[in-house]
XYZ file of C-alpha atoms in Angstrom:
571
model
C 117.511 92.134 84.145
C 117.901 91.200 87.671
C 115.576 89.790 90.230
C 115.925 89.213 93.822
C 113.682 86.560 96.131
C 114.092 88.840 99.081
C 115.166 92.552 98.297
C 115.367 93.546 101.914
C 116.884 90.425 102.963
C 120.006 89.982 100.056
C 121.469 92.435 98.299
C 123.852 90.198 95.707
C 127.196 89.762 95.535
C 127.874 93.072 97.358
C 126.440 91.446 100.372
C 129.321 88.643 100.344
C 131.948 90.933 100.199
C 131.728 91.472 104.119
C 131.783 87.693 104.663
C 134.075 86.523 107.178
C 137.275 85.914 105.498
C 140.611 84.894 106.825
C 142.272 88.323 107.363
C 139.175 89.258 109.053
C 139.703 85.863 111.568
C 143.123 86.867 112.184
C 141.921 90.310 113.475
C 139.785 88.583 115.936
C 142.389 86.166 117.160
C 144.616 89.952 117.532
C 141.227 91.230 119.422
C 141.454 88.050 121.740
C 144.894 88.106 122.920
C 144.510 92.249 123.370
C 140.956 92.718 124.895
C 140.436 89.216 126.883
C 137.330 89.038 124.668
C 137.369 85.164 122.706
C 135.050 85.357 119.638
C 132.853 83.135 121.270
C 132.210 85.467 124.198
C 128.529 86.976 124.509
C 128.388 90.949 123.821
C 124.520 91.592 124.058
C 121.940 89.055 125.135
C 117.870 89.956 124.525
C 116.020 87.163 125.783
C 116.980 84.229 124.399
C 119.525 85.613 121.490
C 122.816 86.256 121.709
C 125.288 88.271 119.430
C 129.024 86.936 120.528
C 132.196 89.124 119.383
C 132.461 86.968 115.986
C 128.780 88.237 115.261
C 129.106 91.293 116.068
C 132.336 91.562 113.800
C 130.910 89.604 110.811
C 127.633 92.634 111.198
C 130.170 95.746 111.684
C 131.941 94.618 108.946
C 128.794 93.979 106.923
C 128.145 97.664 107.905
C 131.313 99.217 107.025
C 130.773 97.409 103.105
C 126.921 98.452 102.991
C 125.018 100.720 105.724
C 128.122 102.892 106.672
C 126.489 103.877 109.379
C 128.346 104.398 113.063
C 129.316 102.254 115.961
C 126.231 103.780 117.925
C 123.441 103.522 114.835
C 124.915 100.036 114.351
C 124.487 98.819 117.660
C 120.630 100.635 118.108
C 120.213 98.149 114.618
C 121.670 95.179 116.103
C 119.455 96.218 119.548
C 116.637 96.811 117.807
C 116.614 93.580 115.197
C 117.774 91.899 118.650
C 114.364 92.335 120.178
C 113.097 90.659 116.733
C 115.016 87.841 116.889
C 114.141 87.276 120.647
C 110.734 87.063 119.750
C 111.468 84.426 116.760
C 113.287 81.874 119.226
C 110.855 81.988 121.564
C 108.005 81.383 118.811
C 110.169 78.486 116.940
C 111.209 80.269 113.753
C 113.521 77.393 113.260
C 110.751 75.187 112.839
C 108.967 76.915 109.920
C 109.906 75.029 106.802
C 109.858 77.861 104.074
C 112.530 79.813 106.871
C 114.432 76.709 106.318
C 114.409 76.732 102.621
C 115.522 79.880 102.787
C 118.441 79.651 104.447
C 119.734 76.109 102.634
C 119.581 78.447 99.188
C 121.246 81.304 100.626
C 124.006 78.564 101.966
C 124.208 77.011 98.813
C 124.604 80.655 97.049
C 127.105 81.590 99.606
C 129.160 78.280 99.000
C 128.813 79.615 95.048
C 129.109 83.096 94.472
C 132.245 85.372 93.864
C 133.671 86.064 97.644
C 132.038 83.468 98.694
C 133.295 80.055 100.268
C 134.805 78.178 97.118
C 135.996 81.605 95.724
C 138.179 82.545 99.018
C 139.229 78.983 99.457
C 140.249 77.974 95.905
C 140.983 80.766 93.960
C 141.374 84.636 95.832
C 144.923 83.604 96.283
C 145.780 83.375 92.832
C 144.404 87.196 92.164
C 147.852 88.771 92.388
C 149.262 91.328 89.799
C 152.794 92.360 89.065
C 154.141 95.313 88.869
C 155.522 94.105 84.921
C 151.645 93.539 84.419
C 150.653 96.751 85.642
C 153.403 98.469 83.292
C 152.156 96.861 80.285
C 148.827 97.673 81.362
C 149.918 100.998 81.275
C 151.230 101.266 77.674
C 148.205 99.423 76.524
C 146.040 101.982 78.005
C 147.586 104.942 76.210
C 145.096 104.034 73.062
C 142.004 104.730 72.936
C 139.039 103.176 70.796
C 135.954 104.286 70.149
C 133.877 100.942 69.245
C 129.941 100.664 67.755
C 129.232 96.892 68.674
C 125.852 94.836 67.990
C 124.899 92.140 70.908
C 123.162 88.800 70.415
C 121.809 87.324 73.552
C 121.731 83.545 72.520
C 122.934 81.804 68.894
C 118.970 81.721 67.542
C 119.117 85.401 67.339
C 122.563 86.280 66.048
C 121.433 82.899 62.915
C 118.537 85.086 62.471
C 120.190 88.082 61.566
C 123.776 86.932 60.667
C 123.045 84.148 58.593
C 123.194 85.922 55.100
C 126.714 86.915 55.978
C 128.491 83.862 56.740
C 131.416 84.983 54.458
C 132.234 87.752 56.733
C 131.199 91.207 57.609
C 131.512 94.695 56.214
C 131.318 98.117 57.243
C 127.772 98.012 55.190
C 126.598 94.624 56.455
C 127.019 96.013 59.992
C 124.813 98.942 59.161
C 122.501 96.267 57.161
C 121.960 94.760 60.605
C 122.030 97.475 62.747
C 118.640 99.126 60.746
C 116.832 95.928 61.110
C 116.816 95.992 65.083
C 113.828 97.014 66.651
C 112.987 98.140 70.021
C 111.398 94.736 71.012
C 114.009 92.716 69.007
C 116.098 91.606 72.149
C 119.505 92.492 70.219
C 120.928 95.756 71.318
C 123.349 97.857 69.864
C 125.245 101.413 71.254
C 129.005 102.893 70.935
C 131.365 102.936 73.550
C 135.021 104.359 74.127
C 137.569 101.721 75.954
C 140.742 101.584 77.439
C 142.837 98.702 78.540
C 141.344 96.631 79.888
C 138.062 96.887 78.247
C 135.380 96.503 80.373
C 133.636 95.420 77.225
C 133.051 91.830 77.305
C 135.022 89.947 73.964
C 137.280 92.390 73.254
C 140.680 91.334 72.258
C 143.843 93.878 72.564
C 146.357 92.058 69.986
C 142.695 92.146 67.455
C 142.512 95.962 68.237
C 145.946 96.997 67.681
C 145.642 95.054 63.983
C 142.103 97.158 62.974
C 141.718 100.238 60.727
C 138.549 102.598 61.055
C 135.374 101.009 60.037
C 136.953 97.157 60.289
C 134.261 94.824 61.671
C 134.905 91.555 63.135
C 132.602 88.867 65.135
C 131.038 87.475 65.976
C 132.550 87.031 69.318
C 130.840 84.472 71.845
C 131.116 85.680 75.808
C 129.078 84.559 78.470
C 126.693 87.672 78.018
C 126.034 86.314 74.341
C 127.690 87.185 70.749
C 129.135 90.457 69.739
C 129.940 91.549 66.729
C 132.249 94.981 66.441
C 132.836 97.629 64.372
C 135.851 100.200 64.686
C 135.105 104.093 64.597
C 138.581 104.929 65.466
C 141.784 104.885 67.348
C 143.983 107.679 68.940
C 146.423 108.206 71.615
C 145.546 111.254 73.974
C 147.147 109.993 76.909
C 149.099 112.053 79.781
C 147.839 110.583 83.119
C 151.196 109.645 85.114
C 151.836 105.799 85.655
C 152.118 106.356 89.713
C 148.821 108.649 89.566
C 146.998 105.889 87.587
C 148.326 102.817 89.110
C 145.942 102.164 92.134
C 142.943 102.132 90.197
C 144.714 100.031 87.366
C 145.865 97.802 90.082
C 141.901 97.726 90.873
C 140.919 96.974 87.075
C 143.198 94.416 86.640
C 142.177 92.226 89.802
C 138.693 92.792 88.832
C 139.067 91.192 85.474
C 141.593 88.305 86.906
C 138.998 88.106 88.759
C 136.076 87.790 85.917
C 139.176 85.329 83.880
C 138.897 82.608 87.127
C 134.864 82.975 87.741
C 134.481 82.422 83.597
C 137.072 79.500 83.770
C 135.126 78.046 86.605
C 131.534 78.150 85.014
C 133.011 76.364 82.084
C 135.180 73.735 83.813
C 131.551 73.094 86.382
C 129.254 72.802 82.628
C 131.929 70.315 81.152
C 131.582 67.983 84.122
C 127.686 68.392 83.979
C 127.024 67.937 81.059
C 123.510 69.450 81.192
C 120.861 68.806 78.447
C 118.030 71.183 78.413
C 114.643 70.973 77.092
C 113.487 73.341 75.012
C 109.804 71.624 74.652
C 109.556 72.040 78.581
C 111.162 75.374 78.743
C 108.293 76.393 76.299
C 106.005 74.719 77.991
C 106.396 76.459 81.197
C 106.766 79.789 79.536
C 102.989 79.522 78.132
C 101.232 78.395 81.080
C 103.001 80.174 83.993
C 102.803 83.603 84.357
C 106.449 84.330 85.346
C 106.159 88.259 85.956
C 103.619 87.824 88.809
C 105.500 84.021 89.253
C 102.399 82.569 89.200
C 103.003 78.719 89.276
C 99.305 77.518 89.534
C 98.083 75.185 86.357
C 102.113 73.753 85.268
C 103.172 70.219 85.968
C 105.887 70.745 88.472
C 107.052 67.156 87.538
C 108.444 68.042 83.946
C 111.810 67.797 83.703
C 113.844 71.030 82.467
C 117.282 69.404 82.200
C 119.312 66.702 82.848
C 122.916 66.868 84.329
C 125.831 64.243 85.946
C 126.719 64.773 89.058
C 129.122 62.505 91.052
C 128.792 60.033 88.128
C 125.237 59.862 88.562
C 122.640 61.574 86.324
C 120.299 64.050 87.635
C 116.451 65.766 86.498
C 116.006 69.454 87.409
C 112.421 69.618 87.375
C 110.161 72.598 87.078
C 109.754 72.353 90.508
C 113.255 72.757 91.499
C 112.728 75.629 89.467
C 109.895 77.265 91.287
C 112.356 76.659 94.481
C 115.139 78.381 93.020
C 113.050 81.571 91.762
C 111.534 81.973 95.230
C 114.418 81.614 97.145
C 117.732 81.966 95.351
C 119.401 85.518 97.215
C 119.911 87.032 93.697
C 119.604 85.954 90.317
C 120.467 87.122 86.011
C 118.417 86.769 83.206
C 114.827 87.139 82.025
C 112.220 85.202 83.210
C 110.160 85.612 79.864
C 112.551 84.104 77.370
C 114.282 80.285 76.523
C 117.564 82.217 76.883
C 117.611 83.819 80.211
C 116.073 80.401 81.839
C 118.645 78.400 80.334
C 120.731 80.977 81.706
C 119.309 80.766 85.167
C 119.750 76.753 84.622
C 123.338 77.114 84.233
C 123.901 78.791 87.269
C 121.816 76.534 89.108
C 124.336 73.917 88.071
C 126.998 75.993 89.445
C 125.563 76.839 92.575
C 125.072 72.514 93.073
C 128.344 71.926 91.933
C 130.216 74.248 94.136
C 128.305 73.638 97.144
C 128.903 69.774 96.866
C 132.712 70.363 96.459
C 132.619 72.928 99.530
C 131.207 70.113 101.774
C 133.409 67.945 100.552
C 136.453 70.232 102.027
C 134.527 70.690 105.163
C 132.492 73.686 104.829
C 129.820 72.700 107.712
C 132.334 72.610 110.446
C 134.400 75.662 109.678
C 133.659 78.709 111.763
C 134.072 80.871 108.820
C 130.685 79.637 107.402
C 129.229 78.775 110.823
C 129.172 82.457 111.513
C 127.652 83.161 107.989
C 124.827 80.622 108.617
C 124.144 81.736 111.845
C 123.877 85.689 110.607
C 121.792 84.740 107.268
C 119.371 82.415 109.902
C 118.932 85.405 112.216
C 118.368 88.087 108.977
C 115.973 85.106 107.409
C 114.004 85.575 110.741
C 113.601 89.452 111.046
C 112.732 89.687 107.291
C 110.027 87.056 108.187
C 109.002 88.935 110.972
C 108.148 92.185 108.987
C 106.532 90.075 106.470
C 103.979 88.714 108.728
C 104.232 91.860 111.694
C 104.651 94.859 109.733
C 103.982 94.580 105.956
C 100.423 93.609 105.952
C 99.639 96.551 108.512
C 100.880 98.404 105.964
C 97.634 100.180 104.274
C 98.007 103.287 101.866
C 94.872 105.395 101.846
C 94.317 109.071 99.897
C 93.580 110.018 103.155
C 97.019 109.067 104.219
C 98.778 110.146 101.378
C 97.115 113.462 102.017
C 98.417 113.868 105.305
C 101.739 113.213 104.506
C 101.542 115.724 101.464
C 100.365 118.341 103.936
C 102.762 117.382 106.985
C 106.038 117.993 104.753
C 104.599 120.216 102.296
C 108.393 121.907 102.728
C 109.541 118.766 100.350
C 107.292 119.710 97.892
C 108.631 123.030 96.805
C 110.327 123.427 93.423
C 111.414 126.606 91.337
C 108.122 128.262 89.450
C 110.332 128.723 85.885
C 113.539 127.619 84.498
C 116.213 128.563 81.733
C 116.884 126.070 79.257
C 119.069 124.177 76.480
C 117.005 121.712 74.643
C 119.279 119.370 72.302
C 117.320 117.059 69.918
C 117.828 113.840 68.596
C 116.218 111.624 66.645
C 117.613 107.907 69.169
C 118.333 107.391 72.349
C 121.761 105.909 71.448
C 122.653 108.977 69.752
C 120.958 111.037 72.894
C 123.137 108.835 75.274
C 126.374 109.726 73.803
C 125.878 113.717 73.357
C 125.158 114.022 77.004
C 129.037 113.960 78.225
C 130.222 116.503 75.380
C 127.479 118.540 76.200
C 127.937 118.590 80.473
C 131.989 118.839 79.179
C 130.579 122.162 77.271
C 129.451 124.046 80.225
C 131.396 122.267 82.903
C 133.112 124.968 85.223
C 135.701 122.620 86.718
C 138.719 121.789 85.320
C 138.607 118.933 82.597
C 141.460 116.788 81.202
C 142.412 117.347 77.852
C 141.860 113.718 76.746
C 138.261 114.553 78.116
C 137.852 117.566 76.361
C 139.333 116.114 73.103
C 136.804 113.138 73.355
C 134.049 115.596 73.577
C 134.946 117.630 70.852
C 134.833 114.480 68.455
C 131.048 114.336 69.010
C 128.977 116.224 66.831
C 126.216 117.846 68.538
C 122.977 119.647 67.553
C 123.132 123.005 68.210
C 120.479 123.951 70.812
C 117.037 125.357 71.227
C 116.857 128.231 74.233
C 113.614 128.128 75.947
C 111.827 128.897 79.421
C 109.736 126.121 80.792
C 107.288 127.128 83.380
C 106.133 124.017 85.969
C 103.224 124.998 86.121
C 102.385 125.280 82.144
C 99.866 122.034 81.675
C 101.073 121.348 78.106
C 104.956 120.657 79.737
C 105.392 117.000 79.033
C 105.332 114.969 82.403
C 108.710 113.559 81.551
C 110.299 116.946 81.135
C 108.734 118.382 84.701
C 109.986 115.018 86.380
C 113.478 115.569 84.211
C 113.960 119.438 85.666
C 112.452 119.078 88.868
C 115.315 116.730 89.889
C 118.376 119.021 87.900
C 120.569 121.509 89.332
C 121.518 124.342 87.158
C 124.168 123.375 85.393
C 123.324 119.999 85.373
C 122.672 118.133 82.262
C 119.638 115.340 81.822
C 119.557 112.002 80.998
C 117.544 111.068 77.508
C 114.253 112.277 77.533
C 111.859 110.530 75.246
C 109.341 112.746 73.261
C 106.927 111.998 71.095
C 109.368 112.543 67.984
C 112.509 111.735 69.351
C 114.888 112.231 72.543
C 115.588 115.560 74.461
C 118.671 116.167 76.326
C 117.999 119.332 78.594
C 121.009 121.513 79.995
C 119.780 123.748 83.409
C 121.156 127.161 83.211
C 119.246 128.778 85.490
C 115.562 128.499 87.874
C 113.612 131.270 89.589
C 110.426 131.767 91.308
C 109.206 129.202 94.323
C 106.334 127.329 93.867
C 104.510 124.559 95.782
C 104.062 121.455 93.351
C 100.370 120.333 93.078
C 99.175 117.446 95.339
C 98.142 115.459 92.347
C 101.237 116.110 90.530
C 103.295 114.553 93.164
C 100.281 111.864 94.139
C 101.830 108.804 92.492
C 105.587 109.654 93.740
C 103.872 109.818 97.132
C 102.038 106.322 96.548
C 105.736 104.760 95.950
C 107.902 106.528 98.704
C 104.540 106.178 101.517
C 104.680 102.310 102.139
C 108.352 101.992 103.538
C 107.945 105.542 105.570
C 104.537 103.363 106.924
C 106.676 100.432 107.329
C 109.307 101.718 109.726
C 107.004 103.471 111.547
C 104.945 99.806 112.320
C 107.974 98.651 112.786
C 109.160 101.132 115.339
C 105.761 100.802 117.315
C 106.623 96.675 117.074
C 109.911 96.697 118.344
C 108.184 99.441 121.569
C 105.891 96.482 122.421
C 109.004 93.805 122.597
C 110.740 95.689 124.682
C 108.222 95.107 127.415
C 108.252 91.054 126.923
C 112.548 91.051 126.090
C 114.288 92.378 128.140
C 118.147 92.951 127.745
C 120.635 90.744 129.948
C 124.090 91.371 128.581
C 125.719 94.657 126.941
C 128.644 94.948 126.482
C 129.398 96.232 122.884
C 130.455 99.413 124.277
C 133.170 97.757 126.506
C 134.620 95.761 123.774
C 135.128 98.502 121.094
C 136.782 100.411 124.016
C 139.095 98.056 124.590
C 139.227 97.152 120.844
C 140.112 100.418 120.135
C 143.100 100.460 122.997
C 144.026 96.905 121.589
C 144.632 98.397 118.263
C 146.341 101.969 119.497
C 148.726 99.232 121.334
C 149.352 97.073 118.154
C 150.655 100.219 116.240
């Protein structure tokens, strides 16, 4: 499960991918000597704030990994936040202490994360892959396996239900296990086909190429937890061209280079720390905080949760510095109910320390890569404050509201009156969850690949019940209207669960227009109504700036003009 601090702020790892890195540095230094811009030269100026060419590259590039949106939305964004921004300089943002905790976790995470600061500096160089690599990628991808596997979250739970079979598994102690998992157990177990490289985490090609159907091996220990395996089968269907597959292999392989360097990291970081963690205080904080709602109020924020070195010197990580970190880290794994997801979240804590101590160490604070990254997350930090205190609490959803909007775009509310259907039963989810691609692959109308259609045709699937579903028929189950009402015909549904199993539901056909029901679309309403509120407060906040800030310097549309000549000129 994930969690974010500030969902409108940081988007994860994503968000770092637009970071300033040194390709991106060269094109400016290209810009310079083309345009007679410098990257320190001011390109709009709104009261008191200033976005220079190196911001205003560091946000379009930001844009071009995230928004997508064009030159002219991007710069009414950067005009608009502008105004924002104006207004926080002028009221001393900078000297409101939670602002600044903020930021110092989202430097720390920057210093940290994959694509950020450490990564590109110590190890993005050595993500190269040969073409003999991609080759034997290639022959390793013409098998296919089709693998059930069992995950254990943390070593308590995989003793619990492994330790009968310490001799070894079979076929039948994997299905032993597999019926003793409930819903609520926290071990999870599905099927999945893989190719070279297996995006499955554990898996081990030289293991594969040795197994026979219904071998079972694990358990396997990767950072997600313990697997153990079981083989349904292999075959070799392949006929996609090396040349026609290589880009995206090319892709695939960086990408799990990639995974090789940030596991080989997290374990060379925990053998230097050393961390000891407290279970009894772990515990402790689990029964009197209420960490859903990350209520904090009746725990003693002076327990320690673990113990680390660092520099030689050893270190407490209280609950405190937990309460920090859940309130402020940009983005962050793991469940916040359970011993194993904090311990989790305490592990990457001591990664996040340990890489942002060894990126000061190489200079980090005076290098205009990060100096531009501080100076954008400071600025974002302040507009998301803004709306928190400007916009959010205006933000007030009455029935009367909801009403009028129901009523103003009652065009949005129209659906089909009746519909032709498929229903496929099944008695799991899992089971559900795999039938869905045979059964899309049955009625498909574009052209499939044979290895796809071979694949499909290995699944057996129920055959189906016909049946015509009318929205307005008050004994339809509310998951099934909210399942159609969002399918195309032809489409195929995800799982729906029923009250004796899981529906899959293939669309042929709807008819009829109907107007949905105020109150069957009130609570849909209730969730889409407070950001349509939002930007309209905003929108009305951003009118009355406009009349204290007023705009001294644009010239954004100048500099992509010449940009753009710089870089006709270049080719």
């Amino acid at each position: 499960m994930r969690y974010t601090s500030e969902p409108q702020c940081f988007v994860g790892k994503s968000l770092f991918h637009s970071i300033f890195l040194i390709s991106l540095l060269g094109f400016i230094l290209l810009i310079e000597s083309c345009t007679g811009y410098g990257s320190n030269d001011t390109l709009l100026q709104i009261g008191d704030y200033k976005v220079t060419v190196a911001d205003y590259e560091y946000m379009r590039n930001e844009n071009n990994e995230r928004y997508k949106l064009t030159d002219a939305d991007l710069k009414k964004k950067i005009i608009d936040e502008g105004y924002i921004n104006a207004y926080a300089l002028e009221n001393k943002y900078d000297t409101i202490a939670s602002l600044k905790t903020r930021l110092d976790y989202a430097i720390r995470f920057y210093a940290a994360v994959q694509d950020g600061y450490m990564w590109n500096k110590k190890y993005k160089q050595a993500l190269v892959v040969s073409e003999t690599q991609l080759r034997e990628a290639y022959e390793k991808q013409k098998l296919e396996y089709n693998i059930e596997f069992i995950l254990f979250p943390d070593k308590g739970l995989l003793d619990k239900y492994c330790s009968s079979h310490s001799a070894g598994l079979s076929s039948s102690d994997f299905n032993s296990i597999k019926s003793r998992i409930g819903s609520k157990s926290g071990v999870y177990s599905s099927s999945t086909y893989q190719r070279y490289p297996f995006n499955l985490p554990g898996l081990d090609y030289d293991k594969l190429i040795q197994c026979k159907k219904g071998d079972v091996w694990g358990p396997v220990q990767t950072p997600e937890g313990y697997f153990i395996y079981r083989m349904v089968e292999s075959r070799n269907t392949f006929k996609v061209p090396y040349n026609t597959l290589k880009p995206n292999l090319q892709k695939i392989l960086e990408h799990k280079l990639a995974q090789k360097y940030d596991n080989e990291r997290k374990k060379e970081v925990l053998q230097k720390a050393k961390p000891v963690m407290s279970d009894e205080t772990i515990n402790y904080m689990l029964s009197v905080c209420d960490m859903k709602a990350r209520k904090w109020n009746y725990v003693d924020r002076s327990k320690v949760l673990m113990n680390y070195s660092l520099d030689g010197k050893t270190k407490a990580f209280t609950i405190a510095d937990f309460i920090g970190f859940v309130e402020n880290e940009p983005l962050f794994f793991g469940s916040l109910t359970q011993l194993s997801g904090i311990k989790g979240m305490l592990e990457s804590n001591i990664l996040d320390i340990y890489l942002y101590s060894e990126a000061l160490k190489i200079g980090m604070l005076n290098d205009p890569e990060f100096l531009t990254f501080k100076r954008n997350r400071q600025f974002k930090i302040y507009t998301q404050h803004y709306k928190e205190t400007n916009v959010i609490p205006k933000v007030v959803v009455t029935e009367a509201e909801s009403r009028k909007f129901y009523n103003q775009n009652i065009d949005k509310f129209k659906t089909f009156g009746s519909c032709e259907v498929l229903i496929y039963k099944f008695k799991d989810s899992q089971t559900a969850g795999n039938s869905m691609p045979p059964i899309a692959v049955r009625y498909t109308q574009k052209p499939v690949p044979q290895e796809i259609q071979d694949r499909a045709k290995s699944i057996k699937i129920p055959e189906p019940t016909p049946a015509t579903l009318k929205i307005s028929d008050k004994t339809l189950s509310a998951n099934i209207k909210s399942a159609i009402i969002r399918l195309m015909p032809t489409q195929v549904s995800m799982p729906i669960q029923m009250n004796n199993g899981y529906w899959v539901i293939y669309l042929k056909s709807k008819s009829d227009l109907i107007i949905i029901p105020y109150e069957e679309v009130k609570s849909e309403i209730a969730a889409k109504l407070p950001e349509i509120l939002s930007n309209q407060i905003l929108e009305q906040q951003i009118s009355k700036l406009k009349l204290s800030y007023k705009i001294k310097t644009d010239k954004i549309d100048d500099y992509l003009t010449e940009k753009g000549k710089a870089v006709i000129k270049q080719k």
